[in-house]
XYZ file of C-alpha atoms in Angstrom:
628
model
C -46.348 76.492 -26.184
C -47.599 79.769 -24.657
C -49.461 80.447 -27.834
C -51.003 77.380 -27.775
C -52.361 78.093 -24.346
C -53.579 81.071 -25.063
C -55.551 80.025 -28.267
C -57.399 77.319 -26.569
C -60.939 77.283 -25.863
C -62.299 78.975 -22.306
C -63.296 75.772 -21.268
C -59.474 74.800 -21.659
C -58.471 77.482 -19.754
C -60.750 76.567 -16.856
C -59.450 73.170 -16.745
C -55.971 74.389 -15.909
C -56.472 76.330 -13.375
C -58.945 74.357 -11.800
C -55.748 71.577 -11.799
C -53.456 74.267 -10.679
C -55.324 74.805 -7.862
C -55.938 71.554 -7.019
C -52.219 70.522 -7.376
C -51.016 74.500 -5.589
C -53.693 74.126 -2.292
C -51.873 70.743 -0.600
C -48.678 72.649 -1.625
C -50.046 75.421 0.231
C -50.680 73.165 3.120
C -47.087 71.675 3.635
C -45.921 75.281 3.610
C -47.910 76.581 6.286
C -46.813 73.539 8.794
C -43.293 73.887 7.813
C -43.830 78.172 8.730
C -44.980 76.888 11.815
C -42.582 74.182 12.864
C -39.467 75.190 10.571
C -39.390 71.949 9.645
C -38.880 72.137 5.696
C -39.393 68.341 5.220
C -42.353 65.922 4.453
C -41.812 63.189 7.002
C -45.068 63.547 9.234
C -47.378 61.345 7.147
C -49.832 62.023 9.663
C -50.672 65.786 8.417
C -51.578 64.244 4.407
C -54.851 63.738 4.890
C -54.719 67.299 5.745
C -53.125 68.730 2.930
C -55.300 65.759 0.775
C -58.543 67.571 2.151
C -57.595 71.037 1.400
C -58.362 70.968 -2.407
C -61.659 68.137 -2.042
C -63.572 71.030 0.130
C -61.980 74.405 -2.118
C -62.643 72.908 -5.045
C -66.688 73.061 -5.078
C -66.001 76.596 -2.806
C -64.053 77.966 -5.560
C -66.572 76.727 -8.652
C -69.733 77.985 -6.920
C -68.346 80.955 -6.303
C -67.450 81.843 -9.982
C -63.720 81.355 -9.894
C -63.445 80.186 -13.021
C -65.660 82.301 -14.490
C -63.190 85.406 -14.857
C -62.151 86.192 -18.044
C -58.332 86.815 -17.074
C -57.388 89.217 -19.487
C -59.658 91.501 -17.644
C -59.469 90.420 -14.096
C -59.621 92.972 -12.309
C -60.244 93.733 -8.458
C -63.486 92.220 -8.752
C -61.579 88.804 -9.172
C -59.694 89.282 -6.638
C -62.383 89.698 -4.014
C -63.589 86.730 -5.357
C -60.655 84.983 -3.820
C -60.555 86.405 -0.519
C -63.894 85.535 -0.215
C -63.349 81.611 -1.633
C -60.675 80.851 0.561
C -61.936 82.432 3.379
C -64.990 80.257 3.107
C -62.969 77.079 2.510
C -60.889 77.824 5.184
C -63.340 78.089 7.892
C -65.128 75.201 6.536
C -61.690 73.241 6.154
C -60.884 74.285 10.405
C -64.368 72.882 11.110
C -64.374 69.850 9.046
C -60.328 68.664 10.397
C -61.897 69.842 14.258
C -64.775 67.414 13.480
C -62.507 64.263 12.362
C -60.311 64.902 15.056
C -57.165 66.253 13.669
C -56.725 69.114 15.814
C -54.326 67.317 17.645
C -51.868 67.582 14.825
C -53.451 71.377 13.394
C -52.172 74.059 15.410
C -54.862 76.924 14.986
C -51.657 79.655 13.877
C -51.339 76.795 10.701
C -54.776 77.843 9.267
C -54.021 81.616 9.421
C -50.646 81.070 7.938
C -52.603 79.396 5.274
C -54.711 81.715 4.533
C -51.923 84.331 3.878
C -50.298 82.229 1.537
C -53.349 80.534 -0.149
C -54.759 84.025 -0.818
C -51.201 85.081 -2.533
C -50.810 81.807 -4.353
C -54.443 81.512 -5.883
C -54.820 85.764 -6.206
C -51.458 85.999 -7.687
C -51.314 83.212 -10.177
C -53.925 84.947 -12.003
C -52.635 88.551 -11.662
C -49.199 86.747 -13.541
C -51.405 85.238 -15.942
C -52.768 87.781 -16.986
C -49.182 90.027 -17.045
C -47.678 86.880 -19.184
C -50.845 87.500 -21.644
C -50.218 91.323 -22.251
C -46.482 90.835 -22.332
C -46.840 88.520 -25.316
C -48.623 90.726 -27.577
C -46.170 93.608 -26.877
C -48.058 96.817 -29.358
C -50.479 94.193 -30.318
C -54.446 94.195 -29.025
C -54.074 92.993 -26.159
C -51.495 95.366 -24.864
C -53.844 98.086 -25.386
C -55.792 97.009 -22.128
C -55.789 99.897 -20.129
C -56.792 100.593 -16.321
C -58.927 103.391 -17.725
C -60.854 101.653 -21.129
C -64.179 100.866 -20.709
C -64.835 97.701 -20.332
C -67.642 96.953 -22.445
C -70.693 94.034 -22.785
C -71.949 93.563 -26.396
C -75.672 92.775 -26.792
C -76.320 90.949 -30.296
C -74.122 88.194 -31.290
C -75.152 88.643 -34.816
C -73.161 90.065 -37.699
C -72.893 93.239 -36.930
C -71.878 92.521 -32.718
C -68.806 90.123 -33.875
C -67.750 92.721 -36.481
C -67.908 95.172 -33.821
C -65.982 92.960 -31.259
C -63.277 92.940 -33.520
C -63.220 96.539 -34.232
C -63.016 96.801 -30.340
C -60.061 94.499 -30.021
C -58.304 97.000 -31.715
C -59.177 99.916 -29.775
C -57.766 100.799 -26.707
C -60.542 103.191 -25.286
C -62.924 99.858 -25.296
C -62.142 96.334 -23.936
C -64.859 93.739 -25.456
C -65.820 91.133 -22.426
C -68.343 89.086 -23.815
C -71.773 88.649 -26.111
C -75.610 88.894 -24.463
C -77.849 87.539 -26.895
C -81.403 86.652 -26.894
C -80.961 83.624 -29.115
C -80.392 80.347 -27.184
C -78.570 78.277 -29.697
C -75.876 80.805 -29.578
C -74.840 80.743 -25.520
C -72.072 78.933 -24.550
C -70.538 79.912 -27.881
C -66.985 81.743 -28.082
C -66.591 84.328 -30.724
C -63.425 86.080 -30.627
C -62.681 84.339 -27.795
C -65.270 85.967 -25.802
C -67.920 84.338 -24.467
C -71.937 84.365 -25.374
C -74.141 84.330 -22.386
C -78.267 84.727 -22.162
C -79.824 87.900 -21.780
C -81.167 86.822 -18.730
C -77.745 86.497 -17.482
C -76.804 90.665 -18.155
C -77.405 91.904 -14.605
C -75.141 89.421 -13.130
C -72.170 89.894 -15.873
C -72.832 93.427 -15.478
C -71.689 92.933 -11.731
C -68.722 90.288 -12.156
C -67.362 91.922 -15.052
C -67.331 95.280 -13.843
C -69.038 96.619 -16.663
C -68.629 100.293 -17.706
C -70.491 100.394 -21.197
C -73.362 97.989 -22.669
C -73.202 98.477 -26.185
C -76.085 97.351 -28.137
C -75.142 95.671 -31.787
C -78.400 94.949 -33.030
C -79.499 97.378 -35.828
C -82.142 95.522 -37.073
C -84.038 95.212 -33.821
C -87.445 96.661 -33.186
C -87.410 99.971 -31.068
C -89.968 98.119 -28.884
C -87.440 95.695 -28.335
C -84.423 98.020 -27.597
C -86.540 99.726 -25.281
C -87.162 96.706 -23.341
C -83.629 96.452 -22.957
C -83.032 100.015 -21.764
C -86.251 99.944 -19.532
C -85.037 96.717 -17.636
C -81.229 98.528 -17.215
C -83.427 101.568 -15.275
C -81.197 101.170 -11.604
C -78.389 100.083 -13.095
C -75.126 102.154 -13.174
C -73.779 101.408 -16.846
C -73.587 103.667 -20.010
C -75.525 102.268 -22.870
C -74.334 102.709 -26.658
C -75.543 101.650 -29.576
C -75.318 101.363 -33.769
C -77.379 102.931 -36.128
C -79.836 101.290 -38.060
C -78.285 98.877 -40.923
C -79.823 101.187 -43.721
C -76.931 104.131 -42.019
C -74.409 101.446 -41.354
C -71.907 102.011 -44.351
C -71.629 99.889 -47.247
C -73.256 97.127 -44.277
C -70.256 97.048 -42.675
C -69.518 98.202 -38.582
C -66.621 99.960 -37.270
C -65.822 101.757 -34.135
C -67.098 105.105 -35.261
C -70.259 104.040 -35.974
C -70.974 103.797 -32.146
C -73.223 106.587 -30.554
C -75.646 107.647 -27.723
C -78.633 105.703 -27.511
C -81.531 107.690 -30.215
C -83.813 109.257 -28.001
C -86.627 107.754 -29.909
C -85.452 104.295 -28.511
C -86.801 105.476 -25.280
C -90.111 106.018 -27.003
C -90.334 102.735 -28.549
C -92.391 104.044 -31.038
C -92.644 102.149 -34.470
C -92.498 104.377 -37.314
C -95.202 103.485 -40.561
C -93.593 103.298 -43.902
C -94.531 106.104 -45.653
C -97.247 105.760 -48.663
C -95.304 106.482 -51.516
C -98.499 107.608 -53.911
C -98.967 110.749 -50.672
C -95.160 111.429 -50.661
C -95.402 111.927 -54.490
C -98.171 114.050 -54.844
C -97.591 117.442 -54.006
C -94.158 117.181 -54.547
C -92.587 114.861 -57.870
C -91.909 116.984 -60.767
C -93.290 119.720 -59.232
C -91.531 123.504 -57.892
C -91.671 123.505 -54.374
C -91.093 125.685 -51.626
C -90.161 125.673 -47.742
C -90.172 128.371 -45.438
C -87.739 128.334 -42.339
C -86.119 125.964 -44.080
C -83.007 125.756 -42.041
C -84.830 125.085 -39.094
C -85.394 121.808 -37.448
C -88.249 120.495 -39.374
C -87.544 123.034 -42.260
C -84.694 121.356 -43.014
C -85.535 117.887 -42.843
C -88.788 118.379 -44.797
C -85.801 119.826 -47.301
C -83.949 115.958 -47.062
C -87.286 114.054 -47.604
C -88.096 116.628 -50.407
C -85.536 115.908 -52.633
C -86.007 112.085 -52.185
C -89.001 112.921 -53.895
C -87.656 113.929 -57.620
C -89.367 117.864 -57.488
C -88.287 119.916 -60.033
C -87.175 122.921 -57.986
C -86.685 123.668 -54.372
C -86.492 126.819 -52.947
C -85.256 127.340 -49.378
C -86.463 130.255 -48.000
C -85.125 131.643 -44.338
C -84.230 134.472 -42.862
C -80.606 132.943 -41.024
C -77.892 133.608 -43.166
C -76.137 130.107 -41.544
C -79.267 127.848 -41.170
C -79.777 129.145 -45.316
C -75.711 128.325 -46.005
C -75.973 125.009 -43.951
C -79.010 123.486 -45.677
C -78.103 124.287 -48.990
C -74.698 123.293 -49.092
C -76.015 119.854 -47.535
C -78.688 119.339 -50.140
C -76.349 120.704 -52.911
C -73.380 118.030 -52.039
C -76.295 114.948 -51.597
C -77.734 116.155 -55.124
C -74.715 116.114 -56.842
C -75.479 113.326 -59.062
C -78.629 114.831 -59.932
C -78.017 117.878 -62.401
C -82.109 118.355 -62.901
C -82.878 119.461 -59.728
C -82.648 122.957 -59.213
C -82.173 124.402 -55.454
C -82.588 127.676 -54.919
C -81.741 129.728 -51.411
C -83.403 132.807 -50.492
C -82.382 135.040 -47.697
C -85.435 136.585 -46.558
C -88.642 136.871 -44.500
C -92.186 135.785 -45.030
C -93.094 139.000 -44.399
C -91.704 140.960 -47.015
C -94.721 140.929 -49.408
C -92.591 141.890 -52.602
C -89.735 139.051 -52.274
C -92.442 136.175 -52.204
C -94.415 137.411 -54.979
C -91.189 137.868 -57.326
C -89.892 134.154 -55.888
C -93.672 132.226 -56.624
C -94.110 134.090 -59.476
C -90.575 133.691 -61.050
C -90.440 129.724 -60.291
C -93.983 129.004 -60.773
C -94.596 127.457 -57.110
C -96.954 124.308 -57.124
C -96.360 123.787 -53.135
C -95.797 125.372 -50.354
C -94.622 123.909 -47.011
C -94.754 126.929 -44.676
C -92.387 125.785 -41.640
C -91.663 129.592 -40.597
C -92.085 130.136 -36.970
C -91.398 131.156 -33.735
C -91.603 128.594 -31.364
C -90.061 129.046 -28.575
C -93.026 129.650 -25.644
C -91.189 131.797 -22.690
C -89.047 133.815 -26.140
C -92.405 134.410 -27.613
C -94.198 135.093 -24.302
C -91.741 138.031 -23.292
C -91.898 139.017 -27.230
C -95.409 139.308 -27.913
C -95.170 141.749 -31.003
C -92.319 140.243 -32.748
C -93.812 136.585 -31.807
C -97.747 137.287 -33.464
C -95.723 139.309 -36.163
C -93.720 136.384 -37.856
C -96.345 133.612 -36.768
C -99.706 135.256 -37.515
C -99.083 138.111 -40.300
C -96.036 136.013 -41.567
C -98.753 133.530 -42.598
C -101.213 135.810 -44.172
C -98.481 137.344 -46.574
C -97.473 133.879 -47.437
C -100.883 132.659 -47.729
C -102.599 135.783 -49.714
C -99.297 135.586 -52.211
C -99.781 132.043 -52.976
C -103.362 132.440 -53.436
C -102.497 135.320 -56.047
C -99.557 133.283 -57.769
C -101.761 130.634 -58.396
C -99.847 127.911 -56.031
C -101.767 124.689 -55.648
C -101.046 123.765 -52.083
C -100.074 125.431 -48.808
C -99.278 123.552 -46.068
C -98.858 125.171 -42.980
C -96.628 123.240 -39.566
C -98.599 123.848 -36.875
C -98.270 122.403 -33.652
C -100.295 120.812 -30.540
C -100.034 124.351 -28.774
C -102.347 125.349 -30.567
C -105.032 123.410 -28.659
C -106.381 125.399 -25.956
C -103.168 127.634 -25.531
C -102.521 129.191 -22.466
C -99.766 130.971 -24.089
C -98.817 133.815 -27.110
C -97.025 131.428 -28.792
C -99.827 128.790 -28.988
C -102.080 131.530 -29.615
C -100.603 133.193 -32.501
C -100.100 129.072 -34.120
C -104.310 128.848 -33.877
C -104.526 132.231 -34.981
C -102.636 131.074 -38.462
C -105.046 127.986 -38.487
C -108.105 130.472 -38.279
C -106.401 132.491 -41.174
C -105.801 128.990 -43.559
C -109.436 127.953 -42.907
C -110.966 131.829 -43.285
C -109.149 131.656 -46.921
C -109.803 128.128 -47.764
C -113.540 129.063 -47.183
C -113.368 132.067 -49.568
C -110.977 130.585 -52.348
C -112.738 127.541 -52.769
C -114.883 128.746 -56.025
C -112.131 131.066 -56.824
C -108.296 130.165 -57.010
C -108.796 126.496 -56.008
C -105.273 126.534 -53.443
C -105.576 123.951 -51.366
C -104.762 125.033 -47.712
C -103.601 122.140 -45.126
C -102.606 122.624 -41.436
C -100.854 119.586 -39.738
C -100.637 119.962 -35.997
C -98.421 117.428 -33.888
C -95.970 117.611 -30.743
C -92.615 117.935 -29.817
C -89.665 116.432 -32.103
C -86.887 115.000 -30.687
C -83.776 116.521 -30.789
C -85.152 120.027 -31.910
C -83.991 123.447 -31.238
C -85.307 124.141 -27.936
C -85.924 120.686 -27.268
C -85.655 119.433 -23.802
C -83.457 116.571 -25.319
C -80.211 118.495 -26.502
C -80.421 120.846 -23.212
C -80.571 117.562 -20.549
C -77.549 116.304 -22.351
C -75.583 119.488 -22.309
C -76.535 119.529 -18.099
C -75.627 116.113 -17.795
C -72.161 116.704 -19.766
C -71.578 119.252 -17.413
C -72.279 117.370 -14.456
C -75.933 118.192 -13.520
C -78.232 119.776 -12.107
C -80.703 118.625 -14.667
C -83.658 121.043 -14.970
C -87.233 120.308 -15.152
C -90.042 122.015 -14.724
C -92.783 120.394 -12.842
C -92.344 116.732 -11.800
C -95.976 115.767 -12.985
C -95.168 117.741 -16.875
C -95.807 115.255 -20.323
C -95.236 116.084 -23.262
C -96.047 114.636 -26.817
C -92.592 113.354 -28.709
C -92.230 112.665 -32.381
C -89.219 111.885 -34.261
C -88.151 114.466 -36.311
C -88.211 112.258 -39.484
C -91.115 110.740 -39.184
C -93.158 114.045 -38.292
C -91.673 115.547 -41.692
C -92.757 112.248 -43.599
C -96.406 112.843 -41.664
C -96.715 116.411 -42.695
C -95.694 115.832 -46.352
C -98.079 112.770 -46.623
C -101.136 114.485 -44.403
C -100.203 117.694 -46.548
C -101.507 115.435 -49.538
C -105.002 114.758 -48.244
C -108.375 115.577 -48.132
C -110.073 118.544 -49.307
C -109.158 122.750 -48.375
C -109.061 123.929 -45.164
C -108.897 120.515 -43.319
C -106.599 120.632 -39.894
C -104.742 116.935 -39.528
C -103.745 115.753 -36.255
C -100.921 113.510 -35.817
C -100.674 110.460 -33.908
C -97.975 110.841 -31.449
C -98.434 107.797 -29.272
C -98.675 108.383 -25.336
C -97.889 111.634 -23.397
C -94.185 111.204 -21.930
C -93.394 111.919 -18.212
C -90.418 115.021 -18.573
C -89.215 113.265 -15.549
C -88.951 109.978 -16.219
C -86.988 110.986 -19.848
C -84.635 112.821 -17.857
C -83.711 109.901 -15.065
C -83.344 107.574 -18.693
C -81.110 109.955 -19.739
C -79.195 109.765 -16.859
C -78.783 106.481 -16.384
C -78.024 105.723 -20.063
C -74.912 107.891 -19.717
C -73.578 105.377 -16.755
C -74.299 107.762 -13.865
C -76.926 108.373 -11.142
C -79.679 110.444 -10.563
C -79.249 111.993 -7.130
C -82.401 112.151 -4.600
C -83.773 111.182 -1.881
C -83.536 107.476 -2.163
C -79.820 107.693 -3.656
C -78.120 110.877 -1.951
C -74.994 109.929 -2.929
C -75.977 110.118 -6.750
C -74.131 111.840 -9.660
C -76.725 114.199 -10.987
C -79.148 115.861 -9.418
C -82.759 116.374 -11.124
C -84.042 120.325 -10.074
C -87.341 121.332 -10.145
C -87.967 124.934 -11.497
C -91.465 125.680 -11.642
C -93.855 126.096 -14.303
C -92.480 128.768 -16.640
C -95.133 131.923 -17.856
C -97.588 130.513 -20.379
C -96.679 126.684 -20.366
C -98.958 124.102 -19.420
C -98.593 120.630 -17.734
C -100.000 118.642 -20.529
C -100.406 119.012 -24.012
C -103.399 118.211 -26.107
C -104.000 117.730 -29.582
C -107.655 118.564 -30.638
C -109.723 121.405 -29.468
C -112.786 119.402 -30.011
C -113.402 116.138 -29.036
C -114.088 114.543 -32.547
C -111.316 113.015 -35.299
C -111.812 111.336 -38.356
C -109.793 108.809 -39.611
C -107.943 109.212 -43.335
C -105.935 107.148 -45.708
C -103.032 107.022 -43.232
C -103.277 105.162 -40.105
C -101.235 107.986 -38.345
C -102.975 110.879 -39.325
C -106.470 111.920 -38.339
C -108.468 114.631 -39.372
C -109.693 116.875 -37.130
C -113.252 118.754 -36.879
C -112.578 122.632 -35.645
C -114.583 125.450 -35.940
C -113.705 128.801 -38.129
C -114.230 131.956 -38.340
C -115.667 133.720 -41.300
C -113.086 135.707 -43.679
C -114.893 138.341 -43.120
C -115.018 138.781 -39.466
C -111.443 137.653 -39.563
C -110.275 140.363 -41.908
C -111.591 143.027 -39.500
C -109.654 141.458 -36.881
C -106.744 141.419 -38.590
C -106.758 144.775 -39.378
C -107.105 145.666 -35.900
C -104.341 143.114 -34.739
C -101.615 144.704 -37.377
C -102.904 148.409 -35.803
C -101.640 146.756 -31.981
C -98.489 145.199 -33.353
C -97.716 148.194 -35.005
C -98.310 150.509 -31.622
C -97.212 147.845 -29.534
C -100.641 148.053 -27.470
C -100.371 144.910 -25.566
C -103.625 145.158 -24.188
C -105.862 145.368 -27.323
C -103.712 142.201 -28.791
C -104.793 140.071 -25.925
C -108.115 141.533 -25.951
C -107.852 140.213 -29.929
C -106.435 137.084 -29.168
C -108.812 136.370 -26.493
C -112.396 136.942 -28.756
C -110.505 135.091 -32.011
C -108.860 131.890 -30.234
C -111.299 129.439 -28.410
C -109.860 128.496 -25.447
C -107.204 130.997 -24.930
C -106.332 131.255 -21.080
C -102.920 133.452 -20.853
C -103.673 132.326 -16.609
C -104.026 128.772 -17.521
């Protein structure tokens, strides 16, 4: 019998206790009058209409209220409030309505507190046993795993993959499923899994009566646009947000509990990525011996991942960190395992050591270079000058002048927005290496016929040095949050898609051409880091909320970095093949001017006279304001 109960339908459910109650609150009645009088019999006929009345007016109370809505497996004190506050209405509506038919004669006022005592236990407590009889009959089972400490969870996306994740929920006990949002109206009213499916414009009041810790989204097929609709409408709202990956990660197609993670950063961007061109992936790359310098870095490493997708030959890492060499390789190695042909190769060493790159393009016959060597880091570089216009600028020029003499057929440098106007050594030093591509690309182009490409572009999420991976450590660790400047944007890229970019814009055009690429709007530093904040469940604390969990600290502008970022120098692009990638129109120096420059710049590095190498930096890069 119990079973049967508790495998009806919700609506089922409803229906009983809404007769419970109706059948409990006369009950409830008689037993305050007999309290009063200690008179345990039902002979005064004259108090029934009394006790009749008592369900007709709590009834509608109780319904409007959302009584019925609880789900009682997870009532909680929420519920319970809900009570105190039903019967408190009824009951001063019930003491007004007997005053006004004139049955105070027979209603002693002590009667309707007595009631209230024992309406409040009866109605509160027949749902706190309900839901004790429910876990005690599934004793080790799913439903004894609910826990005063799981999070009670609200799964948006009633689809496949949200009712294969409910059920992988059921059987945790860190999670308790409560229901379904979902944006499709012929599924509300639904149950699956016994839980209920509600409208999405419902989710800020289930958020509030279900006492909602965790919104878990469970639809990997939607749009980033339209998750971060979903996210920006939550902004206020004191829940953590989860989510799946994409159905191409999902394993096999299938959802389980581990697939769950933090909300992708790029979500917040709701930027939607292009699919690559398959002819520009192929070109520099299929059958072909590549290289990729710093390629355990960030972008290194994942311009290593959408390498190998492309069928080359030979790869050959090249980095100076012994781990970020170990790392990559043995990841490529183990996802290459089926394919015997390719040959990856991992070299420990600089791109300043002349000899080694000569004996590595020479030995493998290099076709393309992707030179992803830098450093990158603006305050490290800034208080680092020498080492800093060492790696970035002369780096370049040993890799570039080798390739040109080992006969490689495209170099393709990473550059970055930075570059633009910098205002510090490290954006400096980036230009510098673009100056250097075009001086060569100008004097090779009846002789060698290397192609030289510079893509510049913004920050990638999730980076070393990102501000992404450092707000989440500070908001692990319970704040403050640090950002610069309130007013600071920045451009933001996915780290994927800017590797696709620079291997499909390292495919265009002719030598010497500097590609821009399209990274969208300029985000607020601010506003990313009160989003992160909230997605995690807490509070940003300020002015408006000082009771908040985390607290956002400004630190000032830090030596060389600017408030906004820009991308051209000029004010010109052209468009290309690719709808996110434009080609931008920059002036160059002559190799020859830029040769005695050089020379000059490797005598100040080398005698670590910091005065001449801004004095150099200042009459080679346009725009360079180390005050700016």
């Amino acid at each position: 019998m119990l079973n049967l109960l508790l495998n009806s339908s919700r609506n089922t459910k409803k229906a009983l206790f809404l007769c419970f109650d109706v059948l409990v609150l006369p009950i409830c009645c008689w037993l305050s009058f007999a309290l009063r009088y200690e008179d345990w019999t039902a002979r005064d006929f004259a108090h029934w209409p009394t006790y009749l009345l008592a369900p007709v007016i709590a009834i509608p109370f109780f319904i409007r209220l959302g009584l019925y809505r609880a789900v009682i497996r997870y009532i909680g004190y929420k519920a319970q409030w809900t009570v105190l506050k039903a019967v408190t209405l009824f009951l001063l509506v019930w003491t007004l309505v007997s005053y006004q038919l004139g049955l105070e004669v027979y209603i002693p006022r002590s009667v309707f507190f007595i009631f209230w005592f024992i309406a409040v236990f009866t109605i509160g407590g027949s749902r706190m046993l309900a839901r004790w009889v429910i876990l005690q009959q599934f004793p080790g089972g799913k439903l004894q795993k609910v826990k005063a400490d799981a999070e009670r969870v609200l799964i948006y996306g009633a689809g496949a993959a949200g009712r294969q994740l409910a059920n992988a929920l059921e059987q945790s006990s860190e999670f308790l499923p409560v229901g379904f949002i979902d944006d499709n109206p012929e599924l509300t009213g639904l149950d699956i899994h016994n839980l209920g499916v509600y409208r999405s414009d419902r989710l800020f009041d289930l958020i509030d009566r279900f006492d909602i810790d965790t919104l878990l989204l469970a639809m990997p097929s939607a749009s980033r646009y339209r998750k971060k609709q979903i996210i920006d409408a939550l902004a206020g709202v004191q829940v953590r947000v989860l989510t799946l990956p994409v159905v191409s990660d999902l394993a096999g197609g299938r959802v389980s509990i581990d697939d769950i993670k933090e909300v992708d950063i790029a979500d917040l961007l709701g930027r939607e990525e292009v699919q690559p061109q398959q002819s520009l992936l192929d070109a520099c790359i299929k059958d072909q011996a590549v290289l990729v310098s710093g390629a355990g870095g960030s972008i290194g490493s994942e311009l290593c991942r959408q390498i190998i997708c492309q069928k080359p030959s030979v790869l050959i890492l090249l980095d100076q960190s012994e781990f970020a060499l170990y790392s990559i390789e043995i990841e490529l190695s183990e996802a290459q395992a089926q394919r015997s042909e390719l040959q990856i190769v991992p070299v420990l060493g600089s791109v300043l050591d002349e000899a080694l790159i000569d004996r590595v393009l020479a030995q493998y016959n290099v076709d393309t270079i992707y030179h992803a060597a830098a450093y990158k880091h603006v305050p490290l570089v800034e208080n680092n000058t020498v080492a800093g216009l060492r790696n970035n600028v002369i780096g370049t020029l040993t890799l570039a002048q080798s390739a040109v003499r080992s006969s490689v057929k495209n170099f393709v440098l990473i550059s970055t927005d930075k570059a633009v106007r910098p205002t510090n050594v490290m954006g400096a030093s980036k230009r510098f290496a673009e100056l250097i591509l075009q001086g060569l690309s100008k004097r090779e182009v009846d002789r060698s016929g290397i192609r030289f490409a510079m893509v510049r572009f913004g920050n990638v999420l999730g980076s070393s040095g990102s501000v992404i991976p450092l707000f989440r450590r500070q908001i692990k660790a319970g704040g403050p949050v640090t950002v610069t400047d309130p007013e600071i944007t920045r451009y933001f890229m996915t780290i994927p898609e800017a590797a696709s970019l620079v291997i499909q814009a390292g495919s265009m055009g002719s030598s010497g051409d500097v590609y821009v690429l399209d990274m969208g709007e300029p985000v607020k530093i601010y506003d990313l880091a009160r989003q992160m904040v909230n997605l995690t469940g807490l509070s940003v604390r300020d002015r408006q909320c000082r009771d908040g969990d985390i607290e956002i600290r400004f630190t000032g502008l830090r030596d060389g970095e600017k408030l906004y970022e820009e991308l051209l120098i000029g004010g010109d692009v052209l468009e290309t093949d690719h709808p996110k990638v434009m080609r931008a129109q920059e002036e160059m120096l002559d190799w020859r001017d830029l040769e005695v420059i050089i020379h000059q710049l490797s005598i100040a590095l080398d005698t670590f006279n910091h005065e001449e190498i801004q004095e150099l930096l200042l009459a080679s890069v346009n725009g360079y304001d180390p005050k700016g």
